Each structure stands twice: as C-alpha cells, then as structure tokens.
Coordinates of C-alpha atoms in Angstrom, one line a residue:
Chain A
M1400 CA 17.1 1.1 23.4
A1401 CA 20.8 0.6 22.9
A1402 CA 22.0 -2.9 23.4
P1403 CA 24.7 -3.5 26.0
L1404 CA 28.1 -3.0 24.4
G1405 CA 31.0 -5.2 24.5
T1406 CA 34.1 -3.8 26.1
S1407 CA 36.1 -1.6 23.8
A1408 CA 39.7 -2.6 23.1
R1409 CA 40.8 0.9 23.9
A1410 CA 40.8 1.6 27.7
E1411 CA 38.5 4.4 28.6
E1412 CA 40.3 6.1 31.5
T1413 CA 38.0 9.1 31.6
G1414 CA 35.1 7.0 32.7
Q1415 CA 36.9 5.9 35.7
E1416 CA 38.0 9.4 36.6
K1417 CA 34.4 10.7 36.3
Q1418 CA 33.2 8.1 38.7
D1419 CA 35.8 9.2 41.3
T1420 CA 34.8 12.9 41.1
Q1421 CA 31.1 11.9 41.2
E1422 CA 31.5 10.5 44.6
K1423 CA 33.0 13.7 45.8
E1424 CA 30.5 16.1 44.4
T1425 CA 26.8 16.6 45.2
V1426 CA 24.8 14.3 43.0
T1427 CA 22.7 16.2 40.4
P1428 CA 19.4 14.6 39.2
E1429 CA 21.1 13.7 35.9
K1430 CA 24.0 12.0 37.6
A1431 CA 21.6 10.2 39.9
E1432 CA 19.7 8.9 36.9
E1433 CA 23.0 7.8 35.3
A1434 CA 23.8 5.9 38.4
K1435 CA 20.4 4.1 38.2
L1436 CA 21.0 3.2 34.6
K1437 CA 24.5 1.9 35.2
A1438 CA 23.1 -0.2 38.1
K1439 CA 20.6 -1.8 35.7
Y1440 CA 22.9 -2.2 32.8
P1441 CA 26.5 -2.5 34.0
N1442 CA 27.8 -3.3 30.6
L1443 CA 26.6 -0.1 29.1
G1444 CA 29.5 1.5 27.2
Q1445 CA 31.8 4.0 28.8
K1446 CA 31.3 6.5 25.9
P1447 CA 28.4 8.6 26.8
G1448 CA 26.0 9.3 23.9
G1449 CA 28.4 8.5 21.2
S1450 CA 28.6 6.7 18.0
D1451 CA 26.6 3.7 18.9
F1452 CA 23.4 5.7 19.0
L1453 CA 24.4 7.3 15.8
M1454 CA 25.1 4.1 14.0
K1455 CA 21.7 2.7 15.1
R1456 CA 20.1 5.9 13.8
L1457 CA 21.8 5.6 10.5
Q1458 CA 20.8 2.0 10.1
K1459 CA 17.1 2.5 10.8
G1460 CA 15.0 0.4 8.4
Q1461 CA 17.6 -2.3 7.8
K1462 CA 15.9 -5.6 7.1
Y1463 CA 17.8 -8.6 6.0
F1464 CA 16.4 -10.3 3.0
D1465 CA 18.1 -13.0 0.9
S1466 CA 16.4 -13.2 -2.4
G1467 CA 18.2 -16.4 -3.2
D1468 CA 16.8 -18.1 -0.1
Y1469 CA 13.4 -16.6 -0.7
N1470 CA 13.2 -17.8 -4.3
M1471 CA 14.3 -21.3 -3.4
A1472 CA 11.8 -21.5 -0.7
K1473 CA 9.1 -20.3 -3.1
A1474 CA 10.2 -22.9 -5.6
K1475 CA 10.0 -25.6 -3.0
M1476 CA 6.5 -24.5 -2.0
K1477 CA 5.3 -25.6 -5.4
N1478 CA 6.1 -29.2 -4.6
K1479 CA 5.2 -29.5 -0.9
Q1480 CA 3.8 -27.5 1.9
L1481 CA 6.4 -26.1 4.2
P1482 CA 5.5 -25.7 7.8
S1483 CA 4.0 -22.3 8.3
A1484 CA 5.5 -19.8 10.6
G1485 CA 4.5 -19.8 14.3
P1486 CA 1.7 -17.8 15.8
D1487 CA 3.8 -14.6 15.6
K1488 CA 3.9 -14.0 11.9
N1489 CA 6.0 -10.8 12.4
L1490 CA 8.9 -12.8 13.6
V1491 CA 10.6 -14.9 11.0
T1492 CA 13.9 -16.0 12.5
G1493 CA 16.3 -18.9 12.8
D1494 CA 16.3 -21.7 10.3
H1495 CA 12.9 -20.8 8.9
I1496 CA 13.2 -19.4 5.5
P1497 CA 10.7 -16.7 4.8
T1498 CA 8.0 -17.7 2.3
P1499 CA 5.5 -15.4 0.7
Q1500 CA 2.9 -16.5 3.2
D1501 CA 5.1 -15.6 6.2
L1502 CA 6.1 -12.1 5.3
P1503 CA 4.2 -9.7 7.3
Q1504 CA 1.7 -7.9 5.2
R1505 CA 2.7 -4.4 4.3
K1506 CA 0.4 -2.1 6.1
S1507 CA -2.2 -0.8 3.7
S1508 CA -2.2 2.9 3.9
L1509 CA -4.0 3.5 0.7
V1510 CA -7.1 4.4 2.6
T1511 CA -8.2 8.0 3.0
S1512 CA -6.9 9.7 6.1
K1513 CA -9.3 10.0 9.0
L1514 CA -8.4 13.7 9.2
A1515 CA -10.3 14.2 5.9
G1516 CA -13.4 12.4 7.2
Chain B
M898 CA -1.9 35.1 32.6
I899 CA -1.2 33.8 29.1
P900 CA 1.4 35.1 26.7
G901 CA 0.5 36.0 23.2
F902 CA 1.5 38.8 20.8
G903 CA 3.6 41.1 23.0
S904 CA 2.2 44.4 22.0
L905 CA 1.0 46.5 24.9
M906 CA 1.3 43.6 27.3
Q907 CA -2.1 42.4 26.1
D908 CA -2.7 38.9 27.1
V909 CA -4.1 36.3 24.8
L910 CA -6.7 33.8 25.9
W911 CA -6.4 30.7 23.8
C912 CA -9.7 28.9 22.9
F913 CA -10.5 25.6 21.4
S914 CA -11.5 26.0 17.8
Q915 CA -11.6 22.6 16.0
V916 CA -10.3 19.1 16.3
K917 CA -9.7 16.7 13.3
G918 CA -9.4 13.0 13.4
T919 CA -11.2 10.2 15.3
I920 CA -11.3 9.0 18.8
D921 CA -10.1 5.5 18.5
I922 CA -9.2 3.2 21.4
G923 CA -6.2 1.9 19.5
V924 CA -4.4 4.3 17.2
T925 CA -3.7 3.0 13.7
E926 CA 0.0 3.7 13.1
A927 CA -0.7 5.2 9.7
D928 CA -2.9 7.8 11.2
I929 CA -0.1 9.3 13.4
I930 CA 0.5 12.9 12.2
S931 CA 4.1 13.4 11.4
T932 CA 4.2 17.0 10.2
V933 CA 2.0 20.2 10.3
E934 CA 2.6 23.4 8.3
F935 CA 0.7 26.5 7.4
N936 CA 1.3 28.1 4.1
H937 CA 2.7 31.6 3.7
T938 CA -0.7 33.3 4.0
G939 CA -2.2 31.0 6.6
E940 CA -5.0 30.2 4.3
L941 CA -3.9 26.6 4.0
L942 CA -2.8 24.1 6.6
A943 CA -1.2 20.9 5.6
T944 CA -0.6 17.7 7.6
G945 CA 1.4 14.6 6.7
D946 CA 1.1 11.3 8.4
K947 CA 2.9 8.0 8.9
G948 CA 0.8 6.4 6.2
G949 CA 2.3 8.8 3.6
R950 CA -0.8 10.8 3.2
V951 CA -1.2 14.6 3.0
V952 CA -4.3 16.4 4.1
I953 CA -4.7 20.1 3.3
F954 CA -7.2 22.2 5.1
Q955 CA -8.4 25.6 3.8
R956 CA -9.7 28.4 6.0
E957 CA -13.2 29.4 5.1
Q958 CA -13.9 33.0 4.4
E959 CA -15.1 34.8 7.4
S960 CA -18.7 35.7 7.1
K961 CA -20.4 38.7 8.6
N962 CA -23.4 36.6 9.6
Q963 CA -21.3 34.5 11.9
P964 CA -18.6 36.6 13.4
H965 CA -17.9 34.1 16.1
R966 CA -16.8 31.4 13.7
R967 CA -13.6 33.0 12.8
G968 CA -12.6 31.2 9.7
E969 CA -12.7 27.5 10.3
Y970 CA -10.4 25.1 8.5
N971 CA -12.1 22.5 6.3
V972 CA -10.7 19.8 4.2
Y973 CA -9.5 21.1 0.8
S974 CA -7.6 18.3 -0.6
T975 CA -6.1 14.9 0.4
F976 CA -3.7 12.6 -1.5
Q977 CA -1.3 9.8 -1.1
S978 CA 2.1 11.5 -1.3
H979 CA 4.5 8.6 -0.6
E980 CA 4.1 4.9 -0.6
P981 CA 6.2 2.2 1.2
E982 CA 9.2 1.0 -0.7
F983 CA 11.8 -1.6 -0.3
D984 CA 15.4 -1.0 -1.5
Y985 CA 16.4 -4.6 -2.4
L986 CA 20.0 -3.6 -3.0
K987 CA 20.5 -2.4 0.5
S988 CA 17.9 -4.4 2.3
L989 CA 16.3 -1.2 3.4
E990 CA 12.7 -0.7 4.2
I991 CA 11.8 2.8 3.2
E992 CA 8.9 4.2 5.2
E993 CA 6.2 6.2 3.6
K994 CA 6.0 8.5 6.6
I995 CA 6.0 12.1 5.6
N996 CA 8.8 13.7 7.5
K997 CA 8.3 17.3 6.4
I998 CA 6.1 19.5 4.3
R999 CA 7.1 22.9 3.1
W1000 CA 5.0 25.3 1.1
L1001 CA 6.2 27.3 -1.8
P1002 CA 5.0 30.9 -1.9
Q1003 CA 2.0 31.3 -4.1
Q1004 CA 2.9 32.6 -7.6
N1005 CA -0.2 31.8 -9.5
A1006 CA -3.6 30.2 -9.0
A1007 CA -2.2 26.9 -8.0
Y1008 CA -0.6 25.9 -4.7
F1009 CA 2.7 24.1 -4.5
L1010 CA 4.3 22.2 -1.7
L1011 CA 7.2 19.9 -1.1
S1012 CA 6.7 16.7 0.9
T1013 CA 9.4 14.3 1.8
N1014 CA 9.8 10.8 3.3
D1015 CA 13.2 9.4 4.3
K1016 CA 14.5 9.2 0.8
T1017 CA 12.5 11.1 -1.8
V1018 CA 11.2 14.7 -2.1
K1019 CA 8.2 15.4 -4.2
L1020 CA 6.8 18.7 -5.5
W1021 CA 3.0 18.6 -5.5
K1022 CA 0.7 21.0 -7.4
V1023 CA -2.7 21.5 -5.9
S1024 CA -5.1 23.3 -8.2
E1025 CA -8.8 23.9 -8.6
R1026 CA -10.9 23.1 -11.5
D1027 CA -14.3 24.7 -11.6
K1028 CA -15.1 24.5 -15.4
R1029 CA -15.1 21.8 -17.8
P1030 CA -15.4 21.7 -21.6
E1031 CA -18.7 20.4 -23.0
G1032 CA -19.9 19.7 -26.5
Y1033 CA -17.1 17.6 -28.0
N1034 CA -17.7 16.4 -31.5
L1035 CA -16.3 12.9 -31.3
K1036 CA -17.4 11.9 -27.9
D1037 CA -20.6 12.4 -25.9
E1038 CA -20.9 13.8 -22.4
D1039 CA -20.2 10.4 -20.8
G1040 CA -17.0 10.1 -22.8
R1041 CA -18.2 7.4 -25.1
L1042 CA -17.1 7.7 -28.6
R1043 CA -19.8 8.8 -31.0
D1044 CA -20.4 7.0 -34.3
P1045 CA -18.7 9.3 -36.9
S1046 CA -21.4 8.4 -39.4
M1047 CA -24.0 9.9 -37.1
I1048 CA -22.3 13.2 -36.8
T1049 CA -24.0 15.7 -39.1
M1050 CA -22.8 19.0 -37.9
L1051 CA -19.8 20.5 -36.1
R1052 CA -20.0 22.3 -32.8
V1053 CA -17.5 24.2 -30.8
P1054 CA -16.9 22.9 -27.3
V1055 CA -17.6 25.5 -24.6
L1056 CA -16.4 25.7 -21.0
R1057 CA -19.2 25.3 -18.5
P1058 CA -19.1 25.6 -14.7
M1059 CA -18.9 22.5 -12.7
D1060 CA -18.6 21.6 -9.0
L1061 CA -15.3 22.6 -7.6
M1062 CA -12.7 19.9 -7.9
V1063 CA -9.3 20.1 -6.2
E1064 CA -6.6 18.0 -7.8
A1065 CA -3.2 17.2 -6.5
T1066 CA -0.6 16.2 -9.0
P1067 CA 3.1 15.3 -8.5
R1068 CA 5.0 17.7 -10.6
R1069 CA 8.5 16.7 -9.7
V1070 CA 10.1 13.7 -8.0
F1071 CA 13.6 14.3 -6.5
A1072 CA 14.9 10.8 -5.8
N1073 CA 18.1 8.9 -5.3
A1074 CA 20.1 11.7 -3.8
H1075 CA 20.2 10.6 -0.2
T1076 CA 22.0 7.6 1.3
Y1077 CA 20.8 8.4 4.8
H1078 CA 17.4 9.5 6.1
I1079 CA 16.1 12.9 5.1
N1080 CA 15.2 15.0 8.2
S1081 CA 14.7 18.4 6.7
I1082 CA 13.7 20.3 3.6
S1083 CA 13.8 24.1 3.3
V1084 CA 12.7 26.3 0.4
N1085 CA 15.2 29.1 -0.4
S1086 CA 14.1 32.7 -0.5
D1087 CA 15.0 32.8 -4.2
Y1088 CA 12.1 30.5 -4.8
E1089 CA 14.2 28.7 -7.3
T1090 CA 16.1 26.3 -5.1
Y1091 CA 15.6 24.3 -2.0
M1092 CA 17.7 22.0 0.2
S1093 CA 17.2 18.6 1.6
A1094 CA 19.3 17.4 4.6
D1095 CA 19.9 13.8 5.8
D1096 CA 22.0 12.6 8.7
L1097 CA 25.3 13.3 7.0
R1098 CA 24.7 15.4 3.9
I1099 CA 22.8 18.4 2.6
N1100 CA 21.9 18.7 -1.0
L1101 CA 20.8 21.8 -3.0
W1102 CA 18.2 21.4 -5.7
N1103 CA 16.7 23.5 -8.4
F1104 CA 13.0 23.0 -8.6
E1105 CA 13.1 22.4 -12.3
I1106 CA 15.9 19.8 -12.3
T1107 CA 15.2 16.4 -10.8
N1108 CA 18.2 14.4 -12.0
Q1109 CA 20.9 16.5 -10.4
S1110 CA 21.5 18.1 -7.1
F1111 CA 24.5 19.8 -5.6
N1112 CA 26.0 18.4 -2.4
I1113 CA 26.7 21.5 -0.2
V1114 CA 27.5 19.8 3.2
D1115 CA 29.1 16.4 3.7
I1116 CA 30.1 15.5 7.2
K1117 CA 30.6 11.8 6.6
P1118 CA 34.0 10.8 8.0
A1119 CA 36.3 8.7 5.8
N1120 CA 36.1 6.0 8.5
M1121 CA 32.6 5.5 9.9
E1122 CA 34.1 4.4 13.2
E1123 CA 35.1 8.0 13.7
L1124 CA 31.5 9.2 13.4
T1125 CA 30.7 11.5 16.3
E1126 CA 27.8 13.6 15.2
V1127 CA 25.0 13.7 12.7
I1128 CA 23.0 16.5 11.1
T1129 CA 19.6 16.8 12.8
A1130 CA 17.9 19.8 11.1
A1131 CA 18.6 22.5 8.5
E1132 CA 17.0 25.6 7.3
F1133 CA 17.6 28.5 4.8
H1134 CA 17.8 32.1 6.0
P1135 CA 14.4 33.7 5.4
H1136 CA 15.9 36.6 3.3
H1137 CA 19.5 35.8 2.4
C1138 CA 19.5 33.1 -0.2
N1139 CA 23.2 32.4 0.3
T1140 CA 22.8 31.6 4.0
F1141 CA 21.6 28.5 5.8
V1142 CA 22.0 26.8 9.2
Y1143 CA 22.2 23.2 10.3
S1144 CA 22.1 21.7 13.7
S1145 CA 23.8 18.6 15.1
S1146 CA 23.3 15.8 17.5
K1147 CA 26.0 17.4 19.7
G1148 CA 24.0 20.5 20.3
T1149 CA 25.8 22.8 17.9
I1150 CA 24.6 24.9 15.1
R1151 CA 26.6 25.9 12.0
L1152 CA 25.8 28.8 9.8
C1153 CA 27.1 28.5 6.2
D1154 CA 27.5 30.9 3.4
M1155 CA 27.2 29.3 -0.1
R1156 CA 29.2 32.1 -1.6
T1157 CA 32.4 31.0 0.1
S1158 CA 32.7 27.7 -1.6
A1159 CA 30.8 25.0 -3.4
L1160 CA 31.1 22.6 -0.5
C1161 CA 30.2 24.3 2.8
D1162 CA 32.0 22.0 5.1
R1163 CA 33.7 24.9 6.8
H1164 CA 31.1 26.9 8.6
A1165 CA 31.0 30.7 8.6
K1166 CA 29.7 30.7 12.2
F1167 CA 29.6 28.0 14.9
F1168 CA 27.1 28.3 17.7
E1169 CA 27.8 26.3 20.8
E1170 CA 27.0 26.9 24.5
P1171 CA 30.0 26.0 26.7
E1172 CA 29.1 23.0 28.9
D1173 CA 30.0 22.8 32.6
P1174 CA 32.2 19.7 32.7
S1175 CA 31.2 18.9 36.2
N1176 CA 27.6 18.5 35.0
R1177 CA 28.5 16.0 32.3
S1178 CA 26.7 12.6 32.5
F1179 CA 25.9 9.7 30.3
F1180 CA 22.8 11.6 29.2
S1181 CA 24.4 14.9 28.5
E1182 CA 25.1 14.4 24.8
I1183 CA 21.7 12.7 24.1
I1184 CA 19.7 15.5 25.7
S1185 CA 21.8 18.2 24.0
S1186 CA 21.0 16.8 20.6
I1187 CA 19.1 19.5 18.7
S1188 CA 15.8 18.2 17.3
D1189 CA 14.7 21.4 15.5
V1190 CA 16.2 24.7 14.3
K1191 CA 14.1 27.6 13.1
F1192 CA 15.0 31.1 11.9
S1193 CA 12.9 33.9 13.3
H1194 CA 10.8 35.7 10.7
S1195 CA 13.1 38.6 11.0
G1196 CA 16.1 36.5 10.2
R1197 CA 18.0 37.9 13.1
Y1198 CA 17.6 34.9 15.5
I1199 CA 17.5 31.2 15.4
M1200 CA 15.7 29.0 17.8
T1201 CA 16.8 25.5 18.7
R1202 CA 15.0 22.7 20.6
D1203 CA 16.8 20.1 22.5
Y1204 CA 15.3 17.5 24.8
L1205 CA 14.6 19.7 27.8
T1206 CA 14.9 23.3 26.6
V1207 CA 14.3 25.8 23.8
K1208 CA 17.0 28.3 23.1
V1209 CA 17.1 31.5 21.2
W1210 CA 20.4 32.5 19.6
D1211 CA 21.4 35.9 18.2
L1212 CA 23.2 35.3 14.9
N1213 CA 25.7 37.9 16.0
M1214 CA 26.7 35.9 19.1
E1215 CA 28.1 32.4 18.8
N1216 CA 29.3 31.6 22.2
R1217 CA 25.9 31.2 23.9
P1218 CA 22.2 31.6 23.4
I1219 CA 20.6 34.9 24.4
E1220 CA 17.6 33.1 25.9
T1221 CA 17.0 29.6 27.4
Y1222 CA 13.6 28.3 28.3
Q1223 CA 12.9 25.2 30.3
V1224 CA 10.2 23.1 28.7
H1225 CA 9.9 20.3 31.2
D1226 CA 12.9 20.4 33.5
Y1227 CA 11.2 18.0 35.9
L1228 CA 12.1 15.2 33.4
R1229 CA 15.7 15.5 34.5
S1230 CA 15.1 13.2 37.3
K1231 CA 13.4 10.7 35.1
L1232 CA 16.1 10.4 32.5
C1233 CA 16.8 6.7 33.3
S1234 CA 13.3 5.5 32.5
L1235 CA 13.0 7.9 29.6
Y1236 CA 16.1 6.3 28.2
E1237 CA 14.7 2.8 28.7
N1238 CA 11.5 3.6 26.9
D1239 CA 13.3 5.5 24.2
C1240 CA 11.4 8.7 24.9
I1241 CA 14.7 10.5 25.4
F1242 CA 15.1 10.2 21.7
D1243 CA 11.8 12.0 20.9
K1244 CA 12.3 14.8 18.4
F1245 CA 10.3 17.8 19.4
E1246 CA 9.8 20.8 17.0
C1247 CA 9.5 24.4 17.9
V1248 CA 7.9 27.4 16.2
W1249 CA 7.8 31.2 16.3
N1250 CA 4.7 33.3 16.2
G1251 CA 4.3 35.8 13.4
S1252 CA 5.9 38.7 15.2
D1253 CA 8.7 36.5 16.8
S1254 CA 7.5 37.6 20.2
V1255 CA 6.3 34.2 21.4
I1256 CA 7.7 30.7 20.8
M1257 CA 5.9 27.4 21.2
T1258 CA 6.9 23.8 21.6
G1259 CA 5.3 20.5 22.6
S1260 CA 5.8 18.2 25.6
Y1261 CA 4.2 15.0 27.0
N1262 CA 0.7 14.3 28.2
N1263 CA -0.5 16.3 25.2
F1264 CA 0.9 19.4 26.8
F1265 CA 2.4 22.2 24.9
R1266 CA 4.2 25.3 26.1
M1267 CA 4.4 28.9 25.0
F1268 CA 7.1 31.4 26.1
D1269 CA 6.6 35.1 25.7
R1270 CA 10.1 36.5 25.0
N1271 CA 9.2 40.0 26.1
T1272 CA 7.3 39.4 29.3
K1273 CA 9.2 36.3 30.1
R1274 CA 5.9 34.6 31.0
D1275 CA 5.2 31.1 30.0
V1276 CA 2.1 28.8 30.0
T1277 CA 1.4 25.2 29.6
L1278 CA -1.8 24.2 27.7
E1279 CA -3.3 20.9 26.9
A1280 CA -4.7 19.4 23.7
S1281 CA -7.5 17.2 24.8
R1282 CA -11.0 16.2 23.9
E1283 CA -12.1 17.2 27.3
N1284 CA -11.5 20.8 26.6
S1285 CA -13.1 20.7 23.2
K1286 CA -16.3 22.7 23.5
P1287 CA -16.4 25.3 20.8
R1288 CA -14.6 28.5 21.9
A1289 CA -13.9 27.0 25.3
I1290 CA -11.0 28.9 26.9
L1291 CA -8.0 26.7 27.6
K1292 CA -7.0 26.5 31.2
P1293 CA -3.3 26.6 32.0
R1294 CA -1.9 23.3 33.2
K1295 CA 0.7 22.8 35.8
V1296 CA 3.0 19.8 36.6
C1297 CA 3.8 19.4 40.2
V1298 CA 7.3 18.2 41.0
G1299 CA 6.9 16.6 44.3
G1300 CA 5.6 17.6 47.7
K1301 CA 2.0 18.6 48.0
R1302 CA 0.0 18.3 44.8
R1303 CA -2.6 21.0 44.4
K1304 CA -6.0 20.1 43.1
D1305 CA -5.5 21.1 39.4
E1306 CA -1.9 19.9 39.1
I1307 CA -0.7 16.7 37.7
S1308 CA 2.3 14.9 39.1
V1309 CA 5.3 14.0 37.0
D1310 CA 4.6 10.3 37.6
S1311 CA 1.1 10.6 36.2
L1312 CA 2.2 12.0 32.9
D1313 CA 1.4 10.0 29.8
F1314 CA 4.5 9.7 27.8
S1315 CA 2.8 8.1 24.9
K1316 CA 0.9 11.3 24.3
K1317 CA 3.6 13.5 22.9
I1318 CA 3.2 16.7 21.0
L1319 CA 6.1 16.7 18.6
H1320 CA 4.6 18.9 15.8
T1321 CA 3.0 22.3 16.0
A1322 CA 2.4 25.2 13.7
W1323 CA 1.6 28.9 14.2
H1324 CA -0.3 30.9 11.6
P1325 CA 2.0 33.4 9.9
S1326 CA 0.2 36.5 11.1
E1327 CA -2.7 35.6 13.4
N1328 CA -3.0 33.9 16.8
I1329 CA -4.1 30.6 15.3
I1330 CA -2.1 27.4 16.2
A1331 CA -2.3 23.9 14.9
V1332 CA -1.2 21.2 17.4
A1333 CA -0.8 17.5 16.3
A1334 CA -1.6 15.1 19.2
T1335 CA -0.8 11.7 17.8
N1336 CA -3.6 11.1 15.4
N1337 CA -5.7 14.2 16.1
L1338 CA -5.1 17.7 14.9
Y1339 CA -6.2 20.5 17.2
I1340 CA -6.7 24.1 16.1
F1341 CA -6.8 26.8 18.7
Q1342 CA -7.5 30.5 18.2
D1343 CA -7.4 33.5 20.5
K1344 CA -10.6 34.7 21.9
V1345 CA -12.8 36.9 19.8
N1346 CA -14.2 39.8 21.7

C-alpha cells in the first residue's frame, strides 16, 4: 500500500477542480470508492496513480545492508555475546546491528516441488 | 451454455481432469505457482513457482484401452531453475521466483525452454537418456577404477538400454542485462532471437550469445522524477520477426518495427482507448494498467488485460479496441478496499484458445472466465477441490451483485481475494486448459463423448 505522501511543492490545481465537478455530477462507483479512500487517508497525494507507485515498483527488493557494520558486529561477537534480536527475528531495526544470528534465514527452496510429488 | 471452439455453435462442456499439488492448510510461499505454459505441440506443460523451481508435465499417449482417459499429464522433469541471490552492490534481494517460461519450438529430440526471474534468463535443455554405455575397460560397472595390471583383454563398450532418465541442463545463462525487474520474455519467430523486457527497457538477444544483448526500447527518462509509465508486458508477433508490441502501466500498447531503427523508442503504432474525462478517478490509472498482452495465433489481433477487463484490438485500428469484455465489473464498487489490501495491483494474465475464438482470464475466489468472441457468450468456472471428481462437469458460477442472492450464487462480499487465478494456459490445438490456483495446478478438458 502506498504511504501517505507529503505535500508537493507544486500546487495541484486540477485536484481541486475535480472535487468541484464531482459534487455536481452523479457519483459513479469508482468516484464513491475514491471518496472513501480520501476519507481514510486525507494525505494521499493529489496525483492519481502516478510516479509514486511506479517508484515503489522499481524499488522492489531493496534491502539496506551495511557490510561495514555487519563485519564489525561479527568481529565483536567473537569477544562477547551481543544481545540477540527480539522475538520477531524478521525485524532488525533501529540501533541493533544485524549479526549473522539475526538475519532471517533465506527460505530453503532446494526441496522438490510438491507438484512433482 | 458454455463457450468453446466456435465452430457450428457447438458448446463445450468443461470437465475436471487432474489436479497437481497438495492440500495444505498453510501454503508455503515457495509452492505458489508463478507461471504456466504449454509447449507448441501441447505435449508438454511447464510450471514455474516462487521457489525458483520448474516442473514439466508430459501428456501420456492416448490408449485405445482407456479412451476415457484422454491423455493425462504426468511429471516428466523437475529442476531448480533459479536460486535466491543478493546483489550486494545495490542492496537488492533478487527473488528466485520464475516470472515467465517460454518454450522454443522443437527442432531435435531435446526440448528447450527459457525461464526467467527478475534479473536472469536461462535457456534449459531437457533431454531423454534411455541408453548407457557398458563395458568400459578402465572402470567397472560401478565406476570404480579397475587395476590396470588385472586387465588381460580389450573390449569395446556397447550401448545398452536403461530406464528412461530425463535430464535438464542449463545451456545458456543471460545475465546482467537488466537494471529493473524482468516482466516478459518472448521467443521470436526466427527462432534465433528472443527479447526480455523489464520495467523500463527491452533487450534483444541471440540464443547463442550470452555476453551481449541489444537494447531495443528504453523509456527511462533522463530525470527519474519525470517517470510516468513503465513497461508491463511485451511480445513478438507470431509470424513477423521484425514486429513486437509492449504494453504500459498507463493502458497503452505500442507496436514497434525493428527495421525502422536500432532503438525502437518511436512506435510504429500506438493503441489507446480514449478515456471519458468525467469518469476519471484516483483509481483510473491504476486499473487501466495492462498486466498482460498477447498476440492472437493469427497475428491479426492483440489481447490486453487490465484490472477489470480484457480487450481485443485489431492491429489495423489504433484508436480503440474492437471488443471489451468485463471480467469482474462488480469490483468497481470495492476499489477502496482492493487498494488497501493491494489486490488492485494484482497482475492477471490472459490467453487465446487455439483458433482465437475464445479468450480466458482469471479472477478471484479461484474463478476464471471464458469469453466466446463469436457468440458473445461468457462463463465463469471455478477451480476447486470440491469439483474434482474425475470427468466431473464444471458448473457455471455466478456472482451476485446485490439484492436477492439466488441459491447457487455467491455474493461479492463473500469472495476470497486470497484465492486469485493469475496464470492460465490453453493447449495450442485442443480444448485442454491449465489453471494455476495458488499452489495447485488444475487441468480441465472438454467432455469426451
């Protein structure tokens, strides 16, 4: 789901115009759904569809990994035990530097497909 | 009445034939089928999954003794095509999910297919081995080396029959040519080249050359802030090796001719349906994004799938489609929740039958739809374990939009949006279809009289 967007520096006048005409015309199901969405997420960008979805699509798979931090944490591990990650091992955030133990295990797919069973 | 091959208005009754996969309470993500494709004769059926595995089924020969079992598909070969990777330079996790499989036409005893994940295309050779050499001089039958001093006579190894073994070997790996995620591959009718398309670029490859490819389409803007559309699908014309089409997230299709220039950024034809501006909403562009484009077998038409419709376009007419079919228009009043649960971004595929008279596409709740272009009749069928008795005729399903719900109908609010049929395939010449329902593969055939 797209995150609420900050206001763009460029004023989007067309958005305001559309809202005016909307009130005058009969509301199609699509426009009714749009109104629902805007009611829930008032900060949603004025640009319909648009490049934010596209940018999100292009960036699929981005994971931020700092090999320097990782290697330093690994080196420290040799000397003392670092506190392990919390119960949710998939979420390594904040000040916690990922250590080999904390990284979520890559799913093992080297098992025969069940379709071939 | 159910549409099928359009000749003589004969109606097809679709029956359950087989289902592959297990009934698990929780679906392992790796088992989710991500692509399904028949080969050119329909003898083989390949599936790819999120775990990077390919399973190939082969149709068994029809036997006179059991005329009712019309050629079932059994496992022929299975292999790990792609594995998960991590691009450390870009901090990018590369999924092993198989996005597309495309078969090459058969030219010798072996079968060849292309399989691709987000970044790398691979050419796989699938071949049979039913003989092995026996009687080596320097090693015995177990492969252990013989003591040379014990060898007193020479013998000539001979080929002896063995149990059939099907081997899959990667013959070519086409890597490092795509910055963005590959969504399509398409084999050219010259059988020498193929294309791979990602969000912003399309590359042309020669099957023999893996360290070079030609970029033929590049829609990346100089300033990424100006990005307004991405490439969503691409395909070569079935007969004209110079022609291909690609679709966009804005609902347009461009046809390009590779003879005009090396970089086909300028289209030869531009297909777009004019939009009624008064109907425009926040969702308009998202639901107009084309998730699949397919040439008809004849090469005269293209079919496109967007979120709510399937459209057929005549290559000779760019300003609007010649046919528009509503797949699940009742979802129009659910767009808000479909946006919130991301379903509005689901990418459905569409397929033609062998004679281009019927088109098929998937929907939610494990429903799939067929439209007969000649009779204009359509049907909704369901892939479910409940209708999986051998040769059981599939009953048409109906979604009720409000008001009084009849006994056999299902209301829009009861639809299961986690059961989506994104991938289907139609046998090239017969009424046999393969439908991927999450982690299960259903095969349906028309009724044998």
